[in-house]
Structures are given as structure tokens and as C-alpha cells.
Short mmCIF file of C-alpha atoms in Angstrom, two decimals:
data_model
loop_
_atom_site.label_atom_id
_atom_site.label_comp_id
_atom_site.label_asym_id
_atom_site.label_seq_id
_atom_site.Cartn_x
_atom_site.Cartn_y
_atom_site.Cartn_z
CA MET K 1 0.27 0.20 0.14
CA ASN K 2 2.86 2.38 0.73
CA SER K 3 4.29 1.85 -2.80
CA ASP K 4 0.99 2.41 -4.25
CA ILE K 5 0.46 5.69 -2.33
CA SER K 6 4.06 6.80 -3.37
CA LYS K 7 3.34 6.28 -6.93
CA LEU K 8 0.09 8.26 -6.80
CA ASP K 9 2.23 10.74 -5.11
CA GLU K 10 4.58 11.26 -8.15
CA ASP K 11 1.79 10.59 -10.79
CA ARG K 12 -0.80 13.10 -9.74
CA ASN K 13 -0.91 16.97 -8.79
CA ASP K 14 -4.59 16.83 -7.65
CA ARG K 15 -4.26 14.16 -4.86
CA ILE K 16 -7.78 14.03 -3.38
CA PHE K 17 -9.29 11.81 -0.88
CA PHE K 18 -12.14 11.01 1.09
CA ALA K 19 -12.29 9.43 4.38
CA CYS K 20 -15.07 8.23 6.89
CA THR K 21 -15.36 5.34 9.34
CA ASP K 22 -13.57 5.40 12.62
CA LYS K 23 -10.17 5.55 10.76
CA ALA K 24 -10.86 8.85 9.31
CA ARG K 25 -8.62 10.98 11.50
CA VAL K 26 -5.72 8.75 11.07
CA ILE K 27 -6.07 8.44 7.49
CA SER K 28 -6.70 12.25 6.99
CA GLU K 29 -3.33 13.05 9.08
CA ILE K 30 -1.23 10.56 7.20
CA LEU K 31 -2.31 11.86 3.74
CA GLU K 32 -2.59 15.60 4.74
CA GLU K 33 1.07 15.57 5.70
CA ARG K 34 1.89 14.26 2.16
CA GLY K 35 0.05 17.16 0.98
CA TRP K 36 -3.33 15.46 -0.19
CA SER K 37 -6.45 17.24 -0.13
CA ARG K 38 -9.52 16.09 1.85
CA THR K 39 -13.19 16.20 0.36
CA LYS K 40 -16.14 15.66 2.30
CA ASP K 41 -18.27 14.67 -0.77
CA ARG K 42 -19.45 11.10 -0.26
CA ASN K 43 -20.11 10.79 -3.89
CA VAL K 44 -17.01 11.99 -5.16
CA THR K 45 -15.61 9.97 -8.16
CA ASP K 46 -12.60 12.12 -8.79
CA PHE K 47 -10.55 10.82 -6.31
CA THR K 48 -7.14 9.41 -5.70
CA MET K 49 -8.22 7.43 -2.55
CA LYS K 50 -11.38 6.36 -0.78
CA TRP K 51 -11.53 5.32 2.68
CA CYS K 52 -15.07 4.41 3.58
CA LEU K 53 -17.74 1.70 3.89
CA ALA K 54 -18.45 -1.05 1.47
CA HIS K 55 -22.13 0.32 0.46
CA GLN K 56 -20.20 3.90 -0.33
CA VAL K 57 -18.28 2.34 -3.19
CA ASP K 58 -19.63 2.56 -6.98
CA TRP K 59 -17.60 0.24 -8.49
CA THR K 60 -18.82 1.00 -11.81
CA LYS K 61 -17.12 4.38 -11.55
CA PHE K 62 -13.97 2.88 -10.23
CA GLN K 63 -10.69 3.67 -12.21
CA GLU K 64 -8.69 0.73 -11.93
CA GLY K 65 -4.73 1.78 -11.54
CA LYS K 66 -5.55 5.14 -10.93
CA GLN K 67 -7.37 4.92 -7.65
CA LEU K 68 -7.31 3.28 -4.40
CA ILE K 69 -10.10 1.95 -2.07
CA ASN K 70 -9.90 0.18 1.14
CA ASN K 71 -12.75 -2.41 0.17
CA ILE K 72 -12.76 -5.17 -2.43
CA PRO K 73 -15.61 -6.26 -4.88
CA GLY K 74 -17.83 -8.83 -3.43
CA GLN K 75 -16.83 -8.17 0.20
CA LEU K 76 -20.24 -7.79 1.46
CA ALA K 77 -20.61 -11.69 1.14
CA PHE K 78 -18.52 -11.75 4.28
CA SER K 79 -18.07 -8.20 5.79
CA ASP K 80 -21.21 -8.45 8.25
CA LYS K 81 -22.23 -11.38 10.56
CA ILE K 82 -25.37 -12.46 8.68
CA ASN K 83 -23.70 -12.48 5.09
CA LEU K 84 -20.72 -14.19 6.69
CA TRP K 85 -22.89 -16.84 8.08
CA TYR K 86 -24.90 -17.48 4.72
CA THR K 87 -21.44 -17.54 2.89
CA VAL K 88 -19.85 -20.10 5.09
CA ARG K 89 -22.80 -22.04 5.34
CA ASP K 90 -23.43 -22.41 1.64
CA TYR K 91 -19.78 -23.04 1.07
CA LEU K 92 -19.53 -25.89 3.44
CA GLN K 93 -22.85 -27.56 2.31
CA LYS K 94 -21.33 -27.81 -1.10
CA ARG K 95 -18.06 -29.58 -0.20
CA TYR K 96 -17.84 -33.04 -1.31
CA THR K 97 -14.98 -35.57 -1.44
CA LYS K 98 -13.55 -37.08 -4.82
CA ASN K 99 -15.88 -39.87 -4.13
CA GLY K 100 -18.84 -37.55 -4.01
CA GLN K 101 -19.44 -37.89 -0.39
CA HIS K 102 -20.38 -34.92 1.63
CA ILE K 103 -17.84 -33.57 4.01
CA GLN K 104 -19.31 -33.50 7.51
CA THR K 105 -18.61 -30.16 9.20
CA PHE K 106 -19.57 -28.61 12.36
CA LEU K 107 -21.78 -25.52 12.33
CA ALA K 108 -23.07 -24.01 15.21
CA MET K 109 -27.04 -24.02 14.96
CA THR K 110 -27.60 -20.43 13.68
CA PHE K 111 -30.89 -18.24 13.17
CA VAL K 112 -31.27 -15.05 11.43
CA LEU K 113 -33.88 -13.41 13.33
CA ASP K 114 -35.09 -11.00 10.71
CA ASP K 115 -36.68 -14.17 9.03
CA GLU K 116 -40.07 -14.95 10.86
CA ASN K 117 -39.49 -18.67 9.95
CA GLU K 118 -36.21 -18.97 11.49
CA VAL K 119 -37.46 -17.15 14.59
CA ALA K 120 -40.17 -19.87 14.90
CA GLU K 121 -37.63 -22.67 14.61
CA PHE K 122 -35.32 -20.93 17.14
CA LEU K 123 -38.07 -20.61 19.66
CA ARG K 124 -39.20 -24.17 18.81
CA VAL K 125 -35.49 -25.47 19.70
CA TYR K 126 -35.06 -22.90 22.73
CA LYS K 127 -38.02 -24.63 24.34
CA LYS K 128 -36.90 -28.33 23.83
CA GLN K 129 -33.28 -27.89 24.55
CA ASN K 130 -31.41 -26.77 27.44
CA ARG K 131 -28.71 -24.60 25.73
CA THR K 132 -26.53 -21.67 26.17
CA TRP K 133 -26.99 -18.98 23.34
CA ILE K 134 -25.08 -16.05 21.91
CA TYR K 135 -27.13 -13.00 20.41
CA LYS K 136 -25.15 -10.97 17.85
CA PRO K 137 -25.93 -7.59 15.86
CA ARG K 138 -25.32 -7.83 12.13
CA TYR K 139 -23.00 -4.84 11.79
CA ASN K 140 -21.40 -3.98 15.12
CA TYR K 141 -17.76 -4.55 16.12
CA ALA K 142 -15.71 -4.68 19.21
CA GLY K 143 -18.02 -6.83 21.16
CA ARG K 144 -20.68 -4.23 21.01
CA GLY K 145 -24.26 -5.52 21.33
CA ILE K 146 -23.32 -9.17 21.81
CA THR K 147 -25.11 -11.09 24.70
CA VAL K 148 -24.61 -14.53 26.06
CA LEU K 149 -27.69 -16.03 27.05
CA PRO K 150 -27.44 -18.65 29.66
CA VAL K 151 -30.17 -21.75 29.95
CA HIS K 152 -33.53 -20.42 31.09
CA SER K 153 -32.76 -16.69 30.30
CA ASP K 154 -35.53 -14.36 29.94
CA ILE K 155 -35.84 -14.02 26.27
CA ASN K 156 -38.48 -11.29 26.56
CA THR K 157 -35.59 -8.76 26.49
CA ILE K 158 -35.16 -9.98 22.80
CA PHE K 159 -38.31 -10.71 21.45
CA LYS K 160 -41.98 -9.18 21.88
CA LEU K 161 -45.41 -10.74 21.56
CA LYS K 162 -47.62 -9.69 18.67
CA ILE K 163 -50.88 -10.85 17.60
CA GLY K 164 -50.93 -12.13 14.06
CA ALA K 165 -53.49 -12.08 11.42
CA ASN K 166 -54.82 -15.33 12.38
CA THR K 167 -54.94 -14.27 16.00
CA ARG K 168 -52.40 -16.49 17.13
CA PRO K 169 -49.96 -14.85 19.39
CA GLN K 170 -46.25 -14.65 17.54
CA TYR K 171 -42.92 -13.54 18.89
CA GLU K 172 -40.81 -10.98 16.72
CA PRO K 173 -37.36 -9.53 17.40
CA ARG K 174 -37.42 -6.10 19.40
CA SER K 175 -34.71 -5.19 16.87
CA SER K 176 -33.84 -6.05 13.49
CA GLY K 177 -30.37 -7.24 12.08
CA TYR K 178 -29.60 -10.05 14.50
CA LEU K 179 -28.92 -13.43 14.80
CA MET K 180 -28.77 -16.06 17.18
CA GLN K 181 -26.36 -18.76 17.44
CA GLN K 182 -25.74 -21.84 19.57
CA TYR K 183 -22.82 -21.07 22.03
CA ILE K 184 -19.93 -23.29 21.95
CA SER K 185 -20.02 -24.03 26.00
CA ARG K 186 -16.98 -26.51 25.75
CA PRO K 187 -14.27 -24.26 23.96
CA LEU K 188 -10.76 -24.91 23.48
CA LEU K 189 -9.32 -22.98 26.15
CA LEU K 190 -5.76 -21.36 26.80
CA LYS K 191 -4.56 -21.27 30.53
CA GLY K 192 -8.45 -22.16 31.48
CA ARG K 193 -9.48 -18.94 29.47
CA LYS K 194 -11.07 -18.22 26.27
CA PHE K 195 -9.00 -16.94 23.54
CA ASP K 196 -9.05 -15.89 19.73
CA ILE K 197 -6.24 -15.32 17.07
CA ARG K 198 -6.41 -12.05 15.27
CA VAL K 199 -4.78 -12.51 12.09
CA HIS K 200 -4.33 -9.99 9.64
CA TRP K 201 -4.15 -10.01 5.85
CA LEU K 202 -3.46 -7.36 3.14
CA VAL K 203 -5.41 -7.56 0.02
CA ALA K 204 -3.29 -5.21 -2.11
CA TRP K 205 -4.85 -6.20 -5.60
CA THR K 206 -7.84 -8.47 -6.78
CA ASN K 207 -7.02 -8.83 -10.25
CA PRO K 208 -4.70 -10.49 -10.29
CA LEU K 209 -4.83 -11.51 -6.47
CA LEU K 210 -2.18 -10.23 -4.52
CA VAL K 211 -2.30 -10.88 -0.74
CA PHE K 212 0.41 -10.05 1.90
CA TYR K 213 0.43 -12.09 5.45
CA ASN K 214 2.83 -11.24 8.16
CA HIS K 215 2.95 -14.12 10.44
CA ASN K 216 4.67 -12.04 13.33
CA ALA K 217 1.81 -9.36 13.20
CA SER K 218 -0.57 -12.13 14.31
CA VAL K 219 -1.74 -11.81 17.98
CA VAL K 220 -3.70 -13.89 20.52
CA ARG K 221 -6.14 -12.21 22.56
CA LEU K 222 -7.42 -13.76 25.78
CA SER K 223 -10.16 -13.24 28.53
CA LEU K 224 -8.82 -12.00 31.90
CA ASN K 225 -11.26 -14.50 33.58
CA LEU K 226 -11.08 -18.09 33.83
CA TYR K 227 -14.04 -19.71 31.75
CA ARG K 228 -17.05 -20.73 33.32
CA GLU K 229 -20.02 -21.25 30.89
CA PHE K 230 -22.73 -19.66 33.38
CA ASP K 231 -20.53 -16.63 34.17
CA CYS K 232 -22.48 -13.53 33.45
CA ASP K 233 -19.40 -11.32 33.11
CA ARG K 234 -19.17 -10.44 29.40
CA SER K 235 -15.33 -10.53 29.64
CA THR K 236 -15.20 -14.10 30.35
CA HIS K 237 -16.92 -14.75 26.92
CA LEU K 238 -15.79 -12.11 24.67
CA THR K 239 -11.99 -11.50 24.03
CA ASN K 240 -12.16 -8.26 22.33
CA LEU K 241 -9.87 -6.00 23.78
CA SER K 242 -12.55 -3.32 24.20
CA VAL K 243 -14.63 -5.80 26.16
CA GLN K 244 -11.41 -6.67 28.30
CA GLU K 245 -10.61 -2.88 29.10
CA SER K 246 -14.04 -2.35 31.04
CA HIS K 247 -12.53 -5.18 33.59
CA SER K 248 -12.05 -4.12 37.02
CA ARG K 249 -8.46 -5.64 36.98
CA TYR K 250 -7.52 -4.66 33.37
CA ALA K 251 -5.09 -2.11 34.72
CA PHE K 252 -3.07 -4.55 36.49
CA LEU K 253 -3.38 -7.64 34.41
CA GLN K 254 -3.13 -5.79 30.99
CA GLU K 255 -0.37 -7.83 29.68
CA SER K 256 -2.39 -11.16 30.48
CA THR K 257 -4.79 -10.24 27.68
CA GLY K 258 -2.53 -10.85 24.69
CA MET K 259 0.42 -12.72 23.40
CA THR K 260 2.24 -12.98 20.19
CA ILE K 261 2.04 -16.04 17.80
CA ASN K 262 5.76 -17.23 18.70
CA GLN K 263 4.66 -16.95 22.42
CA LEU K 264 1.61 -19.51 21.76
CA LYS K 265 4.16 -21.85 20.39
#
């Protein structure tokens, strides 16, 4: 990306960029130091770089080789939790061996709550099975809006009752854009705590495909709490740094929330 920016610095006199999202301030500081001009026109087409949300990109007007965008075509198939679920589910359901046998792959039960049929199926399963569930918003990040629902939780905080056309009572979600997933109640643990591995890839070009991966830049993130399925503390279940920062012991145990890939070995 640095070499691409340097080339554009040399090739163009009218270096215009648009920046939004939570990274706008950082992007603006870097580019304005290089003499670039920032526009606040979301619909700008004559730009050098656009740092924006996926739905703000008009690929029909994108000038390949002359412009840079922090998105890639088709990324909506995996850039939010609901589309990611559909993409992974459909891909795995189509996997077969050379002999034509379907490859069995574990997928946690997942229900998209914008679909009334899936809501009905979730409620049916919920009543019959004593499970822990996890409730996730489609678009948020950093653990925002995620709720773990232990067995026998009050789901009236998520659903509301309505009277349908056939006068039969029905439940519908109080908020749109959420999915409900079976919680993995027996996860792989590290030192008795939940963890995840944050891996960064840079897709520098899509045609031809050019991807960079720095193994040493990957990190392991851990919860500060020892794992207990029925613990109501969000920081027990969610390893996001923003969630761990709210922990009462974070200031004293900050280094315990992460390690490098080499330390994991």
C-alpha cells in the first residue's frame, strides 16, 4: 500500500481523498502530511483514494490503476455477521470428497432473526433444549451489542409478543439485524481462559490476486477471567480488547490479555 501511495504521489498533482469510518482521523493525518486534499463529498468520483464503508463504493465508476479504495469487490458476502454466516454455510454444504461424499463439518445452529420462519424454529429449539445461546448484531464490532444467554434466560428482552392475522400470538425480535447462535459451551481454552487469534491480511490487488500476510503481526487475545459457561460477566466470554478494557482488573493485568504467535508456540 505504501508503494502504491508513493506512486500516486508522483503521478498526480490533484491528490484528493475521502475518508470516513472510525479511521478517518488517522487516514487524514497521514495523507494531509503528504500534501493530499480531503473532500467531504461522499459521492465524489474524481478521487485518488477513498477510505469508506463498503456500500459507499460505486465499482462501476472505479478507475483501476488510478484509484485506491479500502474495499474489495464482493466483500459484502463476508463483511457482516449475517452475510458471513450465509457464505460459510453455503460453502460448507457444497463440499464433497472426490468420491462424491459430503464432507461433514460442524456448524453451530444459527438463526437469522429477520426471518420469521427462523424465529419460529429458534423458539421451538429453545423450548426443547437446554442450551446457552449468543445473540449478535449484524454490523457492530468490538463486541458491541453481543449478549450471552445462559439456560433459562428471559428472552422477553429480545422478543416481543404480537398478535398475527390469524389471531395466534407470535414472537418477533425487538430489534432488526440480529442473529442467534448456539454457544460453544466447551471451547478450546488457553490457560483455562477463552482466546482468539487475530490474523491480519492485506489484499493489495484483486486482479490478479495479490495478498500479503505477516505471521509475526498476528496476535492472540485472551479473556482475563477463567472460563465458566454460566458466568454472566461478558469479559469471560468475549475476548475483544474493548471488552477486556472494562474489566476491573485490566489496569493491573493488561499484559495477560494478549500474546504473540511465537509465544503461543
